CSV table of C-alpha atoms in Angstrom, one decimal:
chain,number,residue,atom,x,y,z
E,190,UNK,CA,143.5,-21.1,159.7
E,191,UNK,CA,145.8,-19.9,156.6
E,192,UNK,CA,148.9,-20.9,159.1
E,193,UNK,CA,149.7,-21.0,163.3
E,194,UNK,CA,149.4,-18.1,165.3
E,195,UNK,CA,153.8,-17.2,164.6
E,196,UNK,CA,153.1,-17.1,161.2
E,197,UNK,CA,150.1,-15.1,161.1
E,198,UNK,CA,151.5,-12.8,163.3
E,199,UNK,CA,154.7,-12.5,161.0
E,200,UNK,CA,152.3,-12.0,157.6
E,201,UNK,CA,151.0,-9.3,160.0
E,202,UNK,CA,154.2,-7.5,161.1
E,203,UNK,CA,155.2,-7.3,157.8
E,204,UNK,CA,152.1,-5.9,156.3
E,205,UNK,CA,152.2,-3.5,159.5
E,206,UNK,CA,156.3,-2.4,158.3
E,207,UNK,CA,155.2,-2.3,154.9
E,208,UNK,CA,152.5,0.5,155.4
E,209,UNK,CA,154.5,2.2,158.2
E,210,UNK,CA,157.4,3.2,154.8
E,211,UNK,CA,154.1,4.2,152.7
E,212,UNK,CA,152.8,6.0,155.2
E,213,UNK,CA,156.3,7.9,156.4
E,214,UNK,CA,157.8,8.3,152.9
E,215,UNK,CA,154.2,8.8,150.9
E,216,UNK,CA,155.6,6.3,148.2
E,217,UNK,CA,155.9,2.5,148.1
E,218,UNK,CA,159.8,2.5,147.3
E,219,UNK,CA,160.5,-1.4,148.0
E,220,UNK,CA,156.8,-2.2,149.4
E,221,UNK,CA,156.3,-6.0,149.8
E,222,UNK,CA,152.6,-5.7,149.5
E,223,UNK,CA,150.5,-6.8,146.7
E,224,UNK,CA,150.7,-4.3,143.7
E,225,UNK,CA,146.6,-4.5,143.9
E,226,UNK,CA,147.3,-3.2,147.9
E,227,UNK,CA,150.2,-0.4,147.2
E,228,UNK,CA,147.8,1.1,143.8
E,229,UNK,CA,144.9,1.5,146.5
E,230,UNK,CA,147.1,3.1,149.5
E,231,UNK,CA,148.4,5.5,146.1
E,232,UNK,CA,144.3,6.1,145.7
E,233,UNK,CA,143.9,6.8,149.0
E,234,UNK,CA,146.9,8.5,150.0
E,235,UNK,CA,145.5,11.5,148.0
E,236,UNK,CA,142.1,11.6,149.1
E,237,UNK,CA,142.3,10.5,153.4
E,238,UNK,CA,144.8,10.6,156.4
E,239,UNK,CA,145.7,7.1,157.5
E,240,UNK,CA,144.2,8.1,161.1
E,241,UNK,CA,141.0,8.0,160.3
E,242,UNK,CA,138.5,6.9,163.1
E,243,UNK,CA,135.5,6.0,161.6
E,244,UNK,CA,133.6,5.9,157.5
E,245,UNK,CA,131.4,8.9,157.1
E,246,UNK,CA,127.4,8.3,157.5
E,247,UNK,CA,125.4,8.7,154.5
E,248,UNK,CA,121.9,10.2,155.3
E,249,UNK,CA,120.1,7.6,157.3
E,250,UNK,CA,116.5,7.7,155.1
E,251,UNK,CA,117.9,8.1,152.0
E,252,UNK,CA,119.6,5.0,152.9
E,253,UNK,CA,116.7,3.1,154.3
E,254,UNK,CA,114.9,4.3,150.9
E,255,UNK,CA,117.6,2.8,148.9
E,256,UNK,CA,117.2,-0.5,150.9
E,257,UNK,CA,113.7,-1.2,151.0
E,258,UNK,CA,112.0,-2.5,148.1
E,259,UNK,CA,115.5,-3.0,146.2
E,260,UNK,CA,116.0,-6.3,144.5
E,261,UNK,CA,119.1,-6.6,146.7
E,262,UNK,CA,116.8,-6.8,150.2
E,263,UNK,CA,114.4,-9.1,148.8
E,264,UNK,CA,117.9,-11.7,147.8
E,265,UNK,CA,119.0,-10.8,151.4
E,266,UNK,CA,115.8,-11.6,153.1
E,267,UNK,CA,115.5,-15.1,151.0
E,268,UNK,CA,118.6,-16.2,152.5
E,269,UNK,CA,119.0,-14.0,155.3
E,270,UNK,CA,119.3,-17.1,157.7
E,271,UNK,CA,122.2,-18.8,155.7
E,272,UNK,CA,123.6,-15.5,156.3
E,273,UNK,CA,123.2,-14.8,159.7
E,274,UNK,CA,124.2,-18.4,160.2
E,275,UNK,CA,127.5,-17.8,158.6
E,276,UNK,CA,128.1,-14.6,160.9
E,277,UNK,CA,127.5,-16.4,163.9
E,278,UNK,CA,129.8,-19.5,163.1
E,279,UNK,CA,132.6,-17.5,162.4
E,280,UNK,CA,132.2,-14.6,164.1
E,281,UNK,CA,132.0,-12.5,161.8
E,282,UNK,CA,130.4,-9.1,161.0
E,283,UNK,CA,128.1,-9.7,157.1
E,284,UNK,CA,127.7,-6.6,155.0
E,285,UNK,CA,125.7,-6.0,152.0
E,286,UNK,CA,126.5,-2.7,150.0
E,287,UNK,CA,125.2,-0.7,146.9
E,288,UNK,CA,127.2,0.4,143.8
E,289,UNK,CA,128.8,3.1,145.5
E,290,UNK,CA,130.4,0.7,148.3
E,291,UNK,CA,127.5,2.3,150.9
E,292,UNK,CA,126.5,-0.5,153.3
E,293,UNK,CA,122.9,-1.3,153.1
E,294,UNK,CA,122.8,-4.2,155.4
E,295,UNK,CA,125.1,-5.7,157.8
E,296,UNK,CA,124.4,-8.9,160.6
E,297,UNK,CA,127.4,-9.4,163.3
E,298,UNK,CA,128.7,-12.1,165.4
E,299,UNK,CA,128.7,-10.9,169.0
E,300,UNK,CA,132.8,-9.8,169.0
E,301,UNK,CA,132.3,-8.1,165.6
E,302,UNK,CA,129.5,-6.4,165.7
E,303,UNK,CA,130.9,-4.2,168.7
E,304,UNK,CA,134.3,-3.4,166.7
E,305,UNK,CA,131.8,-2.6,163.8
E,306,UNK,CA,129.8,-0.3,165.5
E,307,UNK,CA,132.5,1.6,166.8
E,308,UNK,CA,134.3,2.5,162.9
E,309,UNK,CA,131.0,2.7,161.4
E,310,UNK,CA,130.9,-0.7,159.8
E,311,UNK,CA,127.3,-0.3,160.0
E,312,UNK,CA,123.8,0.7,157.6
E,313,UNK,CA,124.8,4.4,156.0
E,314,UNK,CA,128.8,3.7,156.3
E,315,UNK,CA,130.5,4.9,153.5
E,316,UNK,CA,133.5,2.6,152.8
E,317,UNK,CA,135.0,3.5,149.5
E,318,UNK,CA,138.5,4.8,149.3
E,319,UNK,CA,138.1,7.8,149.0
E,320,UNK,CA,136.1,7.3,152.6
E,321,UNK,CA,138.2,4.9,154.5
E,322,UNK,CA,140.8,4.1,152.6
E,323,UNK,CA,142.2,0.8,151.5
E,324,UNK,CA,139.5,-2.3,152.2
E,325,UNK,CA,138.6,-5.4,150.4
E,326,UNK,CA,134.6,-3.7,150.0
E,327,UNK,CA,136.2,-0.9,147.9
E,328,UNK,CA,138.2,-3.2,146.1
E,329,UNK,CA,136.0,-5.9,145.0
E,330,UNK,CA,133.4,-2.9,143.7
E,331,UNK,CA,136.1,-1.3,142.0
E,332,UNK,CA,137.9,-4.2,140.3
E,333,UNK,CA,134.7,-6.4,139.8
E,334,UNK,CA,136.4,-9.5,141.4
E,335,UNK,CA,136.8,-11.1,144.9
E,336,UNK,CA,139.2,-9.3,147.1
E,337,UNK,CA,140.6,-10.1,150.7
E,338,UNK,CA,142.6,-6.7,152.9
E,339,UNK,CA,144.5,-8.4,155.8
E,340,UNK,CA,145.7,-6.3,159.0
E,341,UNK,CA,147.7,-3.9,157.9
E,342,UNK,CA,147.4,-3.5,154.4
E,343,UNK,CA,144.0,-1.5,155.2
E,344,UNK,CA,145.0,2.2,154.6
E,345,UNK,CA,143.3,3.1,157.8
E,346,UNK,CA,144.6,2.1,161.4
E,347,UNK,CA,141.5,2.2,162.8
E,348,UNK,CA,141.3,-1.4,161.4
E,349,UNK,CA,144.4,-2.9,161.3
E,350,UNK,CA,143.2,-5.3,163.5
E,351,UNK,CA,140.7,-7.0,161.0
E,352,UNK,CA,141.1,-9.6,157.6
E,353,UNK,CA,138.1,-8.8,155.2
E,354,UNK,CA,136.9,-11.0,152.1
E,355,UNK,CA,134.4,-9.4,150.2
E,356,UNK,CA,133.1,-10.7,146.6
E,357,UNK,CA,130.6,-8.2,144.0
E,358,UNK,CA,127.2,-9.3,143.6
E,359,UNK,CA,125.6,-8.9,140.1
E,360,UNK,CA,122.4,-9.4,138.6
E,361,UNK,CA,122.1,-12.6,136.4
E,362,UNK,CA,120.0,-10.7,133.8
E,363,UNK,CA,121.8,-7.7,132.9
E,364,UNK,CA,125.4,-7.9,134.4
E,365,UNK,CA,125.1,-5.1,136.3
E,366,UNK,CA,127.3,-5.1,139.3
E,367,UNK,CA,124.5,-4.2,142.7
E,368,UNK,CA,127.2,-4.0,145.1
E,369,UNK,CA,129.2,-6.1,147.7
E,370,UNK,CA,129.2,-8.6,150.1
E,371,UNK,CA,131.7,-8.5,152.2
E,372,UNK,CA,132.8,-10.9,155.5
E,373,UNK,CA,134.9,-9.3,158.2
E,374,UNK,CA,136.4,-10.8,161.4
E,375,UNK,CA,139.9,-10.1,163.2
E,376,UNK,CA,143.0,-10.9,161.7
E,377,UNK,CA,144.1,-13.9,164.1
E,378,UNK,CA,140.8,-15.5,162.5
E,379,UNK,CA,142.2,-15.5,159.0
E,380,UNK,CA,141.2,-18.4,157.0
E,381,UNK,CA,142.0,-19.6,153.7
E,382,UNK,CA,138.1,-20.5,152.6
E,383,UNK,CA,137.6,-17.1,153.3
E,384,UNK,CA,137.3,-15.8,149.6
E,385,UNK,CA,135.8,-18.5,148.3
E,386,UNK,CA,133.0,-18.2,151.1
E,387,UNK,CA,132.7,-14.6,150.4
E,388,UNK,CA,132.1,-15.2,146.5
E,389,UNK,CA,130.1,-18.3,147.3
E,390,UNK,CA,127.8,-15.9,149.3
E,391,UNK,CA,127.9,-13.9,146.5
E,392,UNK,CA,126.3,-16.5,144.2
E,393,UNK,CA,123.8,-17.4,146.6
E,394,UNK,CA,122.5,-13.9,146.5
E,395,UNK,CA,122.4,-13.8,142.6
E,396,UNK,CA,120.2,-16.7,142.6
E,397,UNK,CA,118.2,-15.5,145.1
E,398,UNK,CA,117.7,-12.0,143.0
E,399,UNK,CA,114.3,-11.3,142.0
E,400,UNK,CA,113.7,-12.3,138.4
E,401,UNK,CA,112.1,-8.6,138.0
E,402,UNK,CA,112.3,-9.3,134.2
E,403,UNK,CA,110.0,-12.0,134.1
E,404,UNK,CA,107.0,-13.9,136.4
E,405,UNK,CA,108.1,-15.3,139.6
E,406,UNK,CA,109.7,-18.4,139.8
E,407,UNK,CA,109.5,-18.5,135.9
E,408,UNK,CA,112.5,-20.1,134.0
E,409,UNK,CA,114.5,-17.6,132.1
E,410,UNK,CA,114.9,-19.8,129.2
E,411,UNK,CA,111.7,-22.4,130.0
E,412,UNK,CA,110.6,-22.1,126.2
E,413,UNK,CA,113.6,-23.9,125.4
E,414,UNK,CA,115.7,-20.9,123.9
E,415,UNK,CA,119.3,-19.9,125.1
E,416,UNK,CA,121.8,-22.2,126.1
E,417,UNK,CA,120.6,-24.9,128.9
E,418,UNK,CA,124.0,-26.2,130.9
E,419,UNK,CA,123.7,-30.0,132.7
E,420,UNK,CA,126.4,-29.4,134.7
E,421,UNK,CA,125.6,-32.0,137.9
E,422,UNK,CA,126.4,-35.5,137.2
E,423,UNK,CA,126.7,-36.4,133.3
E,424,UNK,CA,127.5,-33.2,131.5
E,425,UNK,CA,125.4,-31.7,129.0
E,426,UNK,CA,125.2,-28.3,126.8
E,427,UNK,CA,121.9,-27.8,124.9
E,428,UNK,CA,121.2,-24.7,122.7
E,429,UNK,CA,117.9,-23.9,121.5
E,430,UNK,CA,117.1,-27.2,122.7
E,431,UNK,CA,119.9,-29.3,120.8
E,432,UNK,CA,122.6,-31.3,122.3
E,433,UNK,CA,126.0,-29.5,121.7
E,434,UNK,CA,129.4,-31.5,120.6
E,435,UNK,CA,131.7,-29.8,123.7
E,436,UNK,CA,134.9,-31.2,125.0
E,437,UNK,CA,135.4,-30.8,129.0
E,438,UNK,CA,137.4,-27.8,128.9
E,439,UNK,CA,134.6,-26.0,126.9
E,440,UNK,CA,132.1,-27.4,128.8
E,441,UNK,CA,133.9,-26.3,131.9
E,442,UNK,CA,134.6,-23.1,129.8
E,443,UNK,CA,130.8,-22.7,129.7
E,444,UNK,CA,129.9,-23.2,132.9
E,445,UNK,CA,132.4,-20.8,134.3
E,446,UNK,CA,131.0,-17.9,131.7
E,447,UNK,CA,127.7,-19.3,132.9
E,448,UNK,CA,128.4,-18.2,136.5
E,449,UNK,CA,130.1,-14.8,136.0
E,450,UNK,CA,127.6,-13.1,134.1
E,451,UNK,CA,129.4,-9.9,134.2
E,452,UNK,CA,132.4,-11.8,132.5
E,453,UNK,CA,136.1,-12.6,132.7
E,454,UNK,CA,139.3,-11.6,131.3
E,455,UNK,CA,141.3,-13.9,129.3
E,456,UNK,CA,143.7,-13.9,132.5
E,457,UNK,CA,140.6,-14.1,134.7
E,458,UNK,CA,139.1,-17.4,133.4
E,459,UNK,CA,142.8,-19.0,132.6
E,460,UNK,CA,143.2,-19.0,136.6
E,461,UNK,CA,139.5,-20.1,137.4
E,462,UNK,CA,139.9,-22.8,135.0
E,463,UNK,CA,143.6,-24.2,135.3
E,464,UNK,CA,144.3,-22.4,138.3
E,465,UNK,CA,148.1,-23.4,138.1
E,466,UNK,CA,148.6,-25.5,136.4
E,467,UNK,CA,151.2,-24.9,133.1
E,468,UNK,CA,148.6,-24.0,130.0
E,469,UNK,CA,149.1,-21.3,128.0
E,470,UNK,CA,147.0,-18.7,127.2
E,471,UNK,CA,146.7,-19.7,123.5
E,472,UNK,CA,145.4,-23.0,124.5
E,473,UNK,CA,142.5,-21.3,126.0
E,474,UNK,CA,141.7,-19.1,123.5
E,475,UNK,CA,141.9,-21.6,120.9
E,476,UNK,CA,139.2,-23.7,123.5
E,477,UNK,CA,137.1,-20.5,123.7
E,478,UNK,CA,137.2,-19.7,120.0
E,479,UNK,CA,135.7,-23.3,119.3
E,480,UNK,CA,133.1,-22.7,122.4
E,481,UNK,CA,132.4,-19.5,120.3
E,482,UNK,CA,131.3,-21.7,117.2
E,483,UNK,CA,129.7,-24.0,118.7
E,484,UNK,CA,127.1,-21.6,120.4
E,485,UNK,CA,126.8,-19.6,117.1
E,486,UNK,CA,129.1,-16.9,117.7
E,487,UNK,CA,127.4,-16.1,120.9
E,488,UNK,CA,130.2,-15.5,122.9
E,489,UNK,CA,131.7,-11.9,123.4
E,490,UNK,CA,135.0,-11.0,123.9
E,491,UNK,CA,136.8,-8.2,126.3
E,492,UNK,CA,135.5,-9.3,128.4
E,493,UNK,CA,134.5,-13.0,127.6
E,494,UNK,CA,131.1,-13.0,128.0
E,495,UNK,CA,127.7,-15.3,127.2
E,496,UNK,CA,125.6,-13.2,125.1
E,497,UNK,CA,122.6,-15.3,124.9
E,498,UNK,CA,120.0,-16.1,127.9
E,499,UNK,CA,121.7,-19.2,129.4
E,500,UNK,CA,119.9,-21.5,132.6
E,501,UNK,CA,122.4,-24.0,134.6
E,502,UNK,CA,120.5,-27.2,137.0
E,503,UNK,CA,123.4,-25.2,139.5
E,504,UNK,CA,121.2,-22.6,140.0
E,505,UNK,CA,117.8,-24.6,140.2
E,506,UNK,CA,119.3,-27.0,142.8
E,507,UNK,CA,120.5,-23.5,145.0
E,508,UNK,CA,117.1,-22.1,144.4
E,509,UNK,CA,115.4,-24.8,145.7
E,510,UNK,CA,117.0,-25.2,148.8
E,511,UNK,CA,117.0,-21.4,149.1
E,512,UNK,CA,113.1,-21.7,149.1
E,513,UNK,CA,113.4,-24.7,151.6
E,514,UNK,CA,111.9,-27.2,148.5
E,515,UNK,CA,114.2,-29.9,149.9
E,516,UNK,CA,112.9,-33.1,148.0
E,517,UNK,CA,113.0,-31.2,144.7
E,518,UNK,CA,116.2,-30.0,145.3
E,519,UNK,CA,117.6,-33.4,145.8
E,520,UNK,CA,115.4,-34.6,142.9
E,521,UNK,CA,117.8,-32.1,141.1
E,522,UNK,CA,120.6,-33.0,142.1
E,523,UNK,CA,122.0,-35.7,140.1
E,524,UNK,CA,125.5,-35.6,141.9
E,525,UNK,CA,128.8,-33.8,142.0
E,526,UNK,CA,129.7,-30.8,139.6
E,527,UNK,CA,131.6,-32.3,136.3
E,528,UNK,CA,132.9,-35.2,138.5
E,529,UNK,CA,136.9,-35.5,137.8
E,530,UNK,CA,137.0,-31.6,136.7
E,531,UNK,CA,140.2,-30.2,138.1
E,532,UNK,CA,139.0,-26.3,137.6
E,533,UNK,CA,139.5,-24.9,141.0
E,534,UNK,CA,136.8,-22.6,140.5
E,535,UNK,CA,134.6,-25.2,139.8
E,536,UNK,CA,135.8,-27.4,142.1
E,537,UNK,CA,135.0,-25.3,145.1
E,538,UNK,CA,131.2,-24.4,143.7
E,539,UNK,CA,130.9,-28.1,143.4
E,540,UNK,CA,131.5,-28.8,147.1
E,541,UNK,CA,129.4,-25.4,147.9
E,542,UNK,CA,126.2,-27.1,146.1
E,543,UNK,CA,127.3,-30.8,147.6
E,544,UNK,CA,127.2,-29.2,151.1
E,545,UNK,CA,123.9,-26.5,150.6
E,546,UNK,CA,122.3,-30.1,149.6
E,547,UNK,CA,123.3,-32.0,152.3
E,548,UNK,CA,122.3,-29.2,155.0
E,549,UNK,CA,119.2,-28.7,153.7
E,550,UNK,CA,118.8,-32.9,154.5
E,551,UNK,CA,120.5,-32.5,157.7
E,552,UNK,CA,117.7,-29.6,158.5
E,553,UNK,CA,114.3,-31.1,157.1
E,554,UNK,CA,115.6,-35.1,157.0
E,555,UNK,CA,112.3,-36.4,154.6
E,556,UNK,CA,112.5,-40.1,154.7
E,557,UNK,CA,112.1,-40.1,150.9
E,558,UNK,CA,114.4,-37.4,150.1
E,559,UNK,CA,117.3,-39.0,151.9
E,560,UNK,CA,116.5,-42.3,150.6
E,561,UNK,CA,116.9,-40.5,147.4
E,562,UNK,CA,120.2,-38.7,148.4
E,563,UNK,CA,122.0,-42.0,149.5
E,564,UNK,CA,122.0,-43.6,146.2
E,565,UNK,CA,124.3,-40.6,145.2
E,566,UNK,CA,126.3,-40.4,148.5
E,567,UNK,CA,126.1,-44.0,149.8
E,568,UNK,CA,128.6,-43.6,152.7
E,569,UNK,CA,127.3,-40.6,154.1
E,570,UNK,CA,125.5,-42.4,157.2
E,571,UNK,CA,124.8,-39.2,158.9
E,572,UNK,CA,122.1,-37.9,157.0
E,573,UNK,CA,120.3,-41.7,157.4
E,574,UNK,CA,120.4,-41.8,161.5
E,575,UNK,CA,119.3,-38.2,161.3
E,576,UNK,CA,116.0,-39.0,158.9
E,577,UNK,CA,115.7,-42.2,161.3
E,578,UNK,CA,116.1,-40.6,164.7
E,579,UNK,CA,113.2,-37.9,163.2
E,580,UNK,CA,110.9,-40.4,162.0
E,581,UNK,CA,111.0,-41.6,165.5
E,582,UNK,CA,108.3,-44.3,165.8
E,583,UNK,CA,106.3,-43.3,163.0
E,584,UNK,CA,105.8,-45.9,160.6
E,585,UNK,CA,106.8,-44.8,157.0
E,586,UNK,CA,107.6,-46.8,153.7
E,587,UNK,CA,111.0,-46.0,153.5
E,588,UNK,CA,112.3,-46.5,157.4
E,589,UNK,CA,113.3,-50.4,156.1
E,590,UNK,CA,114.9,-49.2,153.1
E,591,UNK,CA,117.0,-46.5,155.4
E,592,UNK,CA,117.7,-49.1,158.0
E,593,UNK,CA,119.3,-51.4,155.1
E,594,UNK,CA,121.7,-48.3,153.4
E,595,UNK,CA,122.7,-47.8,157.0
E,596,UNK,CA,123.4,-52.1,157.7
E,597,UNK,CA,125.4,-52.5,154.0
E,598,UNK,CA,127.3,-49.2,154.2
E,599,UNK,CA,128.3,-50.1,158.3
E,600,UNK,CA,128.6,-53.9,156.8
């Protein structure tokens, strides 16, 4: 949890004070709320009454028609149990939205998806601002970048009694941002890895997108064109097939671009790469304007963005556990994401892969597989008396090698 229960409940009586002024004077005259927050109760101060009840309903087969068939139901159904898993766990209520913010799909935990239902947090809601106000759905689509609403800073009463973390989805190929995902629970359940979760989920439904541009399963760059990123275990940058010279930080420079496709702000990718640490912003653009020589001036500015078609073993590892390919997609993994990096961004999607990994194991525990896995994680003895309690009594070539990781590592 992102504190105890008095604190939480503090953060929320003061978000609750904050939009009682708003909402009684119609200005945010000394407002301790985010300046992201108070500009979206502005918005929706002029379009909607703070008591709304529930989102408006778009037309229910025009919405289906939007839905079916769309690249964003074949991602959902790819890793729809991941998802539903993830509602359950937390009890939470999953939403997937289009471009306009309109949900398109949605899974609840069984508290959730009651309060859901009743404020149309379902298929058809409309939950832009100018709908309902205030919410992290709206804001994510309209800023482009993960966004958590807490309690009371939603414009809207009617769910003040909910923390939402929502993250945009886009497509690897073009950029274009598809819509939302967005995780909602109540606001007692606030955690921190909430955003991160949200945009993790995110990425997981990029990389589950269908590669509509080219033939299934097909690399994007298999001819050896584009820039190829090595990214688990030794580092390595390859363009049009040769190695690139790169330091760390525009390696990890890279990688970060590699992963936001729709790019980032100078501001943007000085957080996800320092996060706070004391760098100036000149130090980064002098970094980027030597990543930008490097790759041939492929590199675009305002927003900093990859211009060139780019492939990272990040995504092949998530793919192939995605498709439930569990010994290639430890066959890919050659260990943790730019080990020593101390990018928070990358940081995070290096635990995210390190655990997608070792759940996949956990799930389908192939003697060989995990054999494979313990050379990179020797001390992780869980994953061993799992592949040995499923092999049972069957004999297999690796159950000796498995019983002598699990003797040296206990030894």
């Amino acid at each position: 949890m992102a504190g105890s229960n008095s604190e939480l409940r503090d953060r929320r009586q003061l978000a609750a004070s904050a939009w009682s002024a708003f909402v009684q004077r119609g200005d945010g005259r000394g407002a301790v709320v985010r300046p992201e927050i108070l500009s979206s109760w502005e918005r929706s101060g002029a379009a909607i009454s703070p008591g709304v009840t529930e989102a408006p309903l778009a037309d229910e087969s025009e919405t289906s028609s939007v839905w079916k068939g769309s690249p964003l139901q074949v991602a959902v159904e790819r890793i729809e149990q991941e998802l539903r898993s993830t509602a359950e766990d937390g009890d939470l209520v999953v939403a997937v939205t289009d471009a306009d913010t309109r949900i398109l799909w949605t899974y609840g935990g069984r508290v959730m998806r009651r309060k859901a239902e009743t404020v149309n947090f379902v298929a058809g809601g409309r939950w832009d601002e100018s709908s309902v106000g205030t919410n992290a759905l709206a804001l994510a689509s309209r800023s482009g970048r993960p966004s958590m609403v807490f309690s009371a800073e939603h414009y809207a009463s009617m769910v003040h009694n909910w923390v939402c973390w929502a993250a945009p989805v886009f497509d690897p190929v073009t950029g274009e941002q598809l819509g939302v995902i967005d995780l909602s629970t109540t606001w007692d359940r606030t955690h921190p890895i909430g955003l991160a979760t949200a945009r993790m989920m995110a990425r997981l439904i990029e990389t589950a997108l269908p590669a509509h541009r080219r033939p299934a399963d097909e690399d994007p760059v298999s001819d050896g064109s584009g820039l190829s990123l090595t990214l688990l275990g030794a580092a390595e940058a390859r363009l049009d097939g040769v190695r690139l010279l790169l330091n760390r930080r525009q390696t990890e420079i890279a990688a970060l671009l590699a992963l936001h496709p729709e790019g980032l702000t100078s501001v943007q990718l000085h957080a996800l790469l320092y996060g706070d640490q004391s760098v100036t912003l000149s130090t980064l653009k002098a970094e980027v304007s030597h990543l930008r020589s490097a790759l041939g001036g492929e590199l675009a500015s305002r927003p900093y963005r990859l211009t060139i078609p780019v492939r990272t073993d990040v995504d092949r590892v998530l793919g192939l556990v995605r498709r439930g390919d569990v010994a290639a997609a430890v066959d890919a993994y050659r260990g943790d994401l730019l080990p020593g990096t101390n990018s928070p961004a990358l940081t995070e999607l290096g635990d995210f892969v390190a655990v997608a990994v070792r759940e996949s194991l956990m799930a389908d525990p192939r003697p060989s597989a995990v054999l494979q896995y313990t050379a990179l994680a020797p001390y992780d003895t869980e994953v061993v008396e799992v592949a040995l309690a499923a092999l049972g009594d069957r004999p297999h070539p690796a159950r000796a090698l498995l019983r002598a990781r699990l003797a040296a590592t206990r030894g």
